[in-house]
PDB file of N, CA and C in Angstrom:
ATOM      1  N   UNK A  92     153.575 132.307 141.912  1.00 82.00           N
ATOM      2  CA  UNK A  92     152.238 132.800 142.154  1.00 82.00           C
ATOM      3  C   UNK A  92     151.203 131.933 141.445  1.00 82.00           C
ATOM      4  N   UNK A  93     151.530 131.499 140.257  1.00 88.00           N
ATOM      5  CA  UNK A  93     150.576 130.717 139.480  1.00 88.00           C
ATOM      6  C   UNK A  93     150.253 129.400 140.173  1.00 88.00           C
ATOM      7  N   UNK A  94     151.264 128.748 140.686  1.00 90.00           N
ATOM      8  CA  UNK A  94     151.062 127.462 141.354  1.00 90.00           C
ATOM      9  C   UNK A  94     150.187 127.637 142.585  1.00 90.00           C
ATOM     10  N   UNK A  95     150.440 128.670 143.345  1.00 87.00           N
ATOM     11  CA  UNK A  95     149.657 128.932 144.553  1.00 87.00           C
ATOM     12  C   UNK A  95     148.208 129.277 144.215  1.00 87.00           C
ATOM     13  N   UNK A  96     148.003 129.984 143.111  1.00 86.00           N
ATOM     14  CA  UNK A  96     146.648 130.400 142.718  1.00 86.00           C
ATOM     15  C   UNK A  96     145.723 129.217 142.469  1.00 86.00           C
ATOM     16  N   UNK A  97     146.282 128.121 142.004  1.00 92.00           N
ATOM     17  CA  UNK A  97     145.442 126.944 141.736  1.00 92.00           C
ATOM     18  C   UNK A  97     145.558 125.886 142.837  1.00 92.00           C
ATOM     19  N   UNK A  98     146.321 126.202 143.876  1.00 93.00           N
ATOM     20  CA  UNK A  98     146.407 125.299 145.017  1.00 93.00           C
ATOM     21  C   UNK A  98     147.252 124.064 144.794  1.00 93.00           C
ATOM     22  N   UNK A  99     148.194 124.140 143.875  1.00 96.00           N
ATOM     23  CA  UNK A  99     149.069 123.004 143.604  1.00 96.00           C
ATOM     24  C   UNK A  99     150.341 123.117 144.434  1.00 96.00           C
ATOM     25  N   UNK A 100     150.848 121.970 144.859  1.00 96.00           N
ATOM     26  CA  UNK A 100     152.165 121.895 145.462  1.00 96.00           C
ATOM     27  C   UNK A 100     153.206 121.688 144.369  1.00 96.00           C
ATOM     28  N   UNK A 101     154.441 121.690 144.774  1.00 96.00           N
ATOM     29  CA  UNK A 101     155.541 121.486 143.827  1.00 96.00           C
ATOM     30  C   UNK A 101     155.382 120.160 143.096  1.00 96.00           C
ATOM     31  N   UNK A 102     155.046 119.109 143.822  1.00 97.00           N
ATOM     32  CA  UNK A 102     154.901 117.780 143.204  1.00 97.00           C
ATOM     33  C   UNK A 102     153.738 117.736 142.214  1.00 97.00           C
ATOM     34  N   UNK A 103     152.656 118.451 142.522  1.00 97.00           N
ATOM     35  CA  UNK A 103     151.508 118.490 141.606  1.00 97.00           C
ATOM     36  C   UNK A 103     151.909 119.102 140.268  1.00 97.00           C
ATOM     37  N   UNK A 104     152.556 120.258 140.337  1.00 97.00           N
ATOM     38  CA  UNK A 104     152.978 120.924 139.102  1.00 97.00           C
ATOM     39  C   UNK A 104     153.991 120.085 138.347  1.00 97.00           C
ATOM     40  N   UNK A 105     154.933 119.500 139.063  1.00 98.00           N
ATOM     41  CA  UNK A 105     155.939 118.662 138.407  1.00 98.00           C
ATOM     42  C   UNK A 105     155.282 117.518 137.647  1.00 98.00           C
ATOM     43  N   UNK A 106     154.318 116.865 138.277  1.00 98.00           N
ATOM     44  CA  UNK A 106     153.625 115.743 137.633  1.00 98.00           C
ATOM     45  C   UNK A 106     152.887 116.195 136.380  1.00 98.00           C
ATOM     46  N   UNK A 107     152.148 117.311 136.488  1.00 97.00           N
ATOM     47  CA  UNK A 107     151.365 117.791 135.350  1.00 97.00           C
ATOM     48  C   UNK A 107     152.244 118.275 134.197  1.00 97.00           C
ATOM     49  N   UNK A 108     153.418 118.812 134.530  1.00 97.00           N
ATOM     50  CA  UNK A 108     154.322 119.325 133.503  1.00 97.00           C
ATOM     51  C   UNK A 108     155.276 118.255 132.970  1.00 97.00           C
ATOM     52  N   UNK A 109     155.324 117.106 133.640  1.00 98.00           N
ATOM     53  CA  UNK A 109     156.233 116.046 133.196  1.00 98.00           C
ATOM     54  C   UNK A 109     157.689 116.341 133.513  1.00 98.00           C
ATOM     55  N   UNK A 110     157.916 117.033 134.623  1.00 98.00           N
ATOM     56  CA  UNK A 110     159.284 117.343 135.055  1.00 98.00           C
ATOM     57  C   UNK A 110     159.454 116.883 136.499  1.00 98.00           C
ATOM     58  N   UNK A 111     160.650 117.001 137.015  1.00 98.00           N
ATOM     59  CA  UNK A 111     160.892 116.593 138.400  1.00 98.00           C
ATOM     60  C   UNK A 111     160.546 117.732 139.363  1.00 98.00           C
ATOM     61  N   UNK A 112     160.223 117.385 140.602  1.00 98.00           N
ATOM     62  CA  UNK A 112     160.013 118.435 141.613  1.00 98.00           C
ATOM     63  C   UNK A 112     161.236 119.338 141.784  1.00 98.00           C
ATOM     64  N   UNK A 113     162.429 118.773 141.614  1.00 98.00           N
ATOM     65  CA  UNK A 113     163.649 119.584 141.696  1.00 98.00           C
ATOM     66  C   UNK A 113     163.676 120.664 140.610  1.00 98.00           C
ATOM     67  N   UNK A 114     163.142 120.341 139.436  1.00 98.00           N
ATOM     68  CA  UNK A 114     163.090 121.314 138.351  1.00 98.00           C
ATOM     69  C   UNK A 114     162.176 122.479 138.719  1.00 98.00           C
ATOM     70  N   UNK A 115     161.042 122.179 139.338  1.00 97.00           N
ATOM     71  CA  UNK A 115     160.128 123.240 139.778  1.00 97.00           C
ATOM     72  C   UNK A 115     160.813 124.099 140.833  1.00 97.00           C
ATOM     73  N   UNK A 116     161.511 123.474 141.757  1.00 96.00           N
ATOM     74  CA  UNK A 116     162.234 124.218 142.799  1.00 96.00           C
ATOM     75  C   UNK A 116     163.294 125.126 142.175  1.00 96.00           C
ATOM     76  N   UNK A 117     163.990 124.622 141.157  1.00 97.00           N
ATOM     77  CA  UNK A 117     165.005 125.443 140.475  1.00 97.00           C
ATOM     78  C   UNK A 117     164.361 126.645 139.798  1.00 97.00           C
ATOM     79  N   UNK A 118     163.227 126.429 139.166  1.00 94.00           N
ATOM     80  CA  UNK A 118     162.500 127.526 138.522  1.00 94.00           C
ATOM     81  C   UNK A 118     162.118 128.583 139.554  1.00 94.00           C
ATOM     82  N   UNK A 119     161.593 128.144 140.677  1.00 92.00           N
ATOM     83  CA  UNK A 119     161.130 129.073 141.701  1.00 92.00           C
ATOM     84  C   UNK A 119     162.272 129.794 142.408  1.00 92.00           C
ATOM     85  N   UNK A 120     163.466 129.241 142.327  1.00 95.00           N
ATOM     86  CA  UNK A 120     164.649 129.931 142.866  1.00 95.00           C
ATOM     87  C   UNK A 120     165.226 130.915 141.857  1.00 95.00           C
ATOM     88  N   UNK A 121     164.688 130.914 140.643  1.00 94.00           N
ATOM     89  CA  UNK A 121     165.153 131.830 139.613  1.00 94.00           C
ATOM     90  C   UNK A 121     166.296 131.307 138.774  1.00 94.00           C
ATOM     91  N   UNK A 122     166.569 130.001 138.867  1.00 97.00           N
ATOM     92  CA  UNK A 122     167.643 129.426 138.060  1.00 97.00           C
ATOM     93  C   UNK A 122     167.185 129.288 136.614  1.00 97.00           C
ATOM     94  N   UNK A 123     168.143 129.266 135.701  1.00 96.00           N
ATOM     95  CA  UNK A 123     167.824 129.115 134.283  1.00 96.00           C
ATOM     96  C   UNK A 123     167.420 127.679 133.970  1.00 96.00           C
ATOM     97  N   UNK A 124     166.399 127.563 133.122  1.00 97.00           N
ATOM     98  CA  UNK A 124     165.943 126.259 132.637  1.00 97.00           C
ATOM     99  C   UNK A 124     165.864 126.317 131.119  1.00 97.00           C
ATOM    100  N   UNK A 125     165.836 125.154 130.489  1.00 97.00           N
ATOM    101  CA  UNK A 125     165.659 125.089 129.041  1.00 97.00           C
ATOM    102  C   UNK A 125     164.310 125.699 128.678  1.00 97.00           C
ATOM    103  N   UNK A 126     164.262 126.320 127.506  1.00 96.00           N
ATOM    104  CA  UNK A 126     163.009 126.924 127.032  1.00 96.00           C
ATOM    105  C   UNK A 126     161.893 125.883 126.941  1.00 96.00           C
ATOM    106  N   UNK A 127     162.233 124.669 126.522  1.00 97.00           N
ATOM    107  CA  UNK A 127     161.208 123.622 126.386  1.00 97.00           C
ATOM    108  C   UNK A 127     160.641 123.219 127.749  1.00 97.00           C
ATOM    109  N   UNK A 128     161.460 123.285 128.787  1.00 97.00           N
ATOM    110  CA  UNK A 128     161.003 122.962 130.140  1.00 97.00           C
ATOM    111  C   UNK A 128     160.059 124.040 130.639  1.00 97.00           C
ATOM    112  N   UNK A 129     160.411 125.295 130.407  1.00 95.00           N
ATOM    113  CA  UNK A 129     159.549 126.404 130.813  1.00 95.00           C
ATOM    114  C   UNK A 129     158.220 126.334 130.067  1.00 95.00           C
ATOM    115  N   UNK A 130     158.267 126.000 128.792  1.00 96.00           N
ATOM    116  CA  UNK A 130     157.041 125.876 128.003  1.00 96.00           C
ATOM    117  C   UNK A 130     156.145 124.774 128.559  1.00 96.00           C
ATOM    118  N   UNK A 131     156.716 123.653 128.959  1.00 97.00           N
ATOM    119  CA  UNK A 131     155.930 122.552 129.527  1.00 97.00           C
ATOM    120  C   UNK A 131     155.269 122.971 130.833  1.00 97.00           C
ATOM    121  N   UNK A 132     155.984 123.708 131.655  1.00 96.00           N
ATOM    122  CA  UNK A 132     155.442 124.167 132.934  1.00 96.00           C
ATOM    123  C   UNK A 132     154.325 125.181 132.688  1.00 96.00           C
ATOM    124  N   UNK A 133     154.567 126.128 131.788  1.00 92.00           N
ATOM    125  CA  UNK A 133     153.536 127.123 131.465  1.00 92.00           C
ATOM    126  C   UNK A 133     152.298 126.465 130.890  1.00 92.00           C
ATOM    127  N   UNK A 134     152.479 125.492 130.024  1.00 95.00           N
ATOM    128  CA  UNK A 134     151.341 124.793 129.423  1.00 95.00           C
ATOM    129  C   UNK A 134     150.513 124.066 130.477  1.00 95.00           C
ATOM    130  N   UNK A 135     151.177 123.447 131.425  1.00 96.00           N
ATOM    131  CA  UNK A 135     150.461 122.741 132.497  1.00 96.00           C
ATOM    132  C   UNK A 135     149.655 123.729 133.339  1.00 96.00           C
ATOM    133  N   UNK A 136     150.243 124.866 133.643  1.00 94.00           N
ATOM    134  CA  UNK A 136     149.537 125.877 134.426  1.00 94.00           C
ATOM    135  C   UNK A 136     148.362 126.461 133.654  1.00 94.00           C
ATOM    136  N   UNK A 137     148.562 126.731 132.373  1.00 92.00           N
ATOM    137  CA  UNK A 137     147.485 127.277 131.551  1.00 92.00           C
ATOM    138  C   UNK A 137     146.344 126.267 131.413  1.00 92.00           C
ATOM    139  N   UNK A 138     146.664 124.993 131.279  1.00 94.00           N
ATOM    140  CA  UNK A 138     145.631 123.954 131.188  1.00 94.00           C
ATOM    141  C   UNK A 138     144.819 123.870 132.477  1.00 94.00           C
ATOM    142  N   UNK A 139     145.421 124.276 133.588  1.00 93.00           N
ATOM    143  CA  UNK A 139     144.740 124.259 134.884  1.00 93.00           C
ATOM    144  C   UNK A 139     143.955 125.538 135.143  1.00 93.00           C
ATOM    145  N   UNK A 140     144.020 126.477 134.195  1.00 91.00           N
ATOM    146  CA  UNK A 140     143.222 127.682 134.323  1.00 91.00           C
ATOM    147  C   UNK A 140     143.966 128.953 134.650  1.00 91.00           C
ATOM    148  N   UNK A 141     145.284 128.923 134.592  1.00 90.00           N
ATOM    149  CA  UNK A 141     146.080 130.122 134.873  1.00 90.00           C
ATOM    150  C   UNK A 141     146.237 130.925 133.584  1.00 90.00           C
ATOM    151  N   UNK A 142     146.110 132.230 133.715  1.00 87.00           N
ATOM    152  CA  UNK A 142     146.354 133.136 132.594  1.00 87.00           C
ATOM    153  C   UNK A 142     147.522 134.029 132.975  1.00 87.00           C
ATOM    154  N   UNK A 143     148.539 134.069 132.124  1.00 82.00           N
ATOM    155  CA  UNK A 143     149.698 134.916 132.366  1.00 82.00           C
ATOM    156  C   UNK A 143     149.420 136.297 131.800  1.00 82.00           C
ATOM    157  N   UNK A 144     149.701 137.329 132.595  1.00 78.00           N
ATOM    158  CA  UNK A 144     149.444 138.706 132.215  1.00 78.00           C
ATOM    159  C   UNK A 144     150.783 139.358 131.898  1.00 78.00           C
ATOM    160  N   UNK A 145     150.919 139.922 130.699  1.00 75.00           N
ATOM    161  CA  UNK A 145     152.191 140.564 130.359  1.00 75.00           C
ATOM    162  C   UNK A 145     152.420 141.829 131.182  1.00 75.00           C
ATOM    163  N   UNK A 146     153.647 142.234 131.241  1.00 70.00           N
ATOM    164  CA  UNK A 146     153.987 143.452 131.968  1.00 70.00           C
ATOM    165  C   UNK A 146     153.326 144.639 131.289  1.00 70.00           C
ATOM    166  N   UNK A 147     152.643 145.446 132.068  1.00 67.00           N
ATOM    167  CA  UNK A 147     151.948 146.608 131.508  1.00 67.00           C
ATOM    168  C   UNK A 147     152.228 147.850 132.348  1.00 67.00           C
ATOM    169  N   UNK A 148     153.433 147.991 132.781  1.00 59.00           N
ATOM    170  CA  UNK A 148     153.797 149.116 133.615  1.00 59.00           C
ATOM    171  C   UNK A 148     153.774 148.777 135.094  1.00 59.00           C
ATOM    172  N   UNK A 149     153.017 147.749 135.453  1.00 61.00           N
ATOM    173  CA  UNK A 149     152.937 147.357 136.853  1.00 61.00           C
ATOM    174  C   UNK A 149     153.623 146.045 137.123  1.00 61.00           C
ATOM    175  N   UNK A 150     154.249 145.482 136.128  1.00 56.00           N
ATOM    176  CA  UNK A 150     154.912 144.200 136.278  1.00 56.00           C
ATOM    177  C   UNK A 150     154.050 143.056 135.778  1.00 56.00           C
ATOM    178  N   UNK A 151     154.677 141.987 135.392  1.00 60.00           N
ATOM    179  CA  UNK A 151     153.968 140.804 134.911  1.00 60.00           C
ATOM    180  C   UNK A 151     153.225 140.156 136.067  1.00 60.00           C
ATOM    181  N   UNK A 152     152.213 139.352 135.743  1.00 61.00           N
ATOM    182  CA  UNK A 152     151.453 138.696 136.797  1.00 61.00           C
ATOM    183  C   UNK A 152     150.662 137.518 136.270  1.00 61.00           C
ATOM    184  N   UNK A 153     149.808 136.974 137.128  1.00 66.00           N
ATOM    185  CA  UNK A 153     148.945 135.855 136.757  1.00 66.00           C
ATOM    186  C   UNK A 153     147.558 136.083 137.342  1.00 66.00           C
ATOM    187  N   UNK A 154     146.582 135.425 136.733  1.00 64.00           N
ATOM    188  CA  UNK A 154     145.226 135.393 137.268  1.00 64.00           C
ATOM    189  C   UNK A 154     144.583 134.112 136.785  1.00 64.00           C
ATOM    190  N   UNK A 155     143.461 133.758 137.377  1.00 68.00           N
ATOM    191  CA  UNK A 155     142.739 132.574 136.939  1.00 68.00           C
ATOM    192  C   UNK A 155     141.794 132.969 135.818  1.00 68.00           C
ATOM    193  N   UNK A 156     141.725 132.153 134.784  1.00 77.00           N
ATOM    194  CA  UNK A 156     140.819 132.414 133.672  1.00 77.00           C
ATOM    195  C   UNK A 156     139.382 132.383 134.143  1.00 77.00           C
ATOM    196  N   UNK A 157     138.577 133.223 133.550  1.00 72.00           N
ATOM    197  CA  UNK A 157     137.155 133.199 133.844  1.00 72.00           C
ATOM    198  C   UNK A 157     136.743 134.044 135.018  1.00 72.00           C
ATOM    199  N   UNK A 158     137.673 134.598 135.764  1.00 55.00           N
ATOM    200  CA  UNK A 158     137.329 135.455 136.874  1.00 55.00           C
ATOM    201  C   UNK A 158     137.030 136.848 136.343  1.00 55.00           C
ATOM    202  N   UNK A 159     136.110 137.531 136.987  1.00 47.00           N
ATOM    203  CA  UNK A 159     135.821 138.912 136.634  1.00 47.00           C
ATOM    204  C   UNK A 159     136.798 139.801 137.383  1.00 47.00           C
ATOM    205  N   UNK A 160     137.342 140.782 136.659  1.00 45.00           N
ATOM    206  CA  UNK A 160     138.325 141.664 137.243  1.00 45.00           C
ATOM    207  C   UNK A 160     137.894 143.103 137.087  1.00 45.00           C
ATOM    208  N   UNK A 161     138.149 143.908 138.102  1.00 43.00           N
ATOM    209  CA  UNK A 161     137.869 145.337 138.029  1.00 43.00           C
ATOM    210  C   UNK A 161     138.869 145.988 137.094  1.00 43.00           C
ATOM    211  N   UNK A 162     138.425 147.011 136.390  1.00 39.00           N
ATOM    212  CA  UNK A 162     139.322 147.740 135.496  1.00 39.00           C
ATOM    213  C   UNK A 162     139.591 149.106 136.038  1.00 39.00           C
TER     214      UNK A 162
END
């Protein structure tokens, strides 16, 4: 969801995170990755303006930073 929110393709995210496109595909299939790889991907997404929302009864999610949200 995060990648789609900022309009990046698999190759875009891979480049920004310093990983291979295959690694992004593995992540999106739900395969296990090293913690350092996940951190690099999350950091790249956060630098692009993605904010990760912790699970609060409705499940974890993402949103773009700076957007106004209804409460």
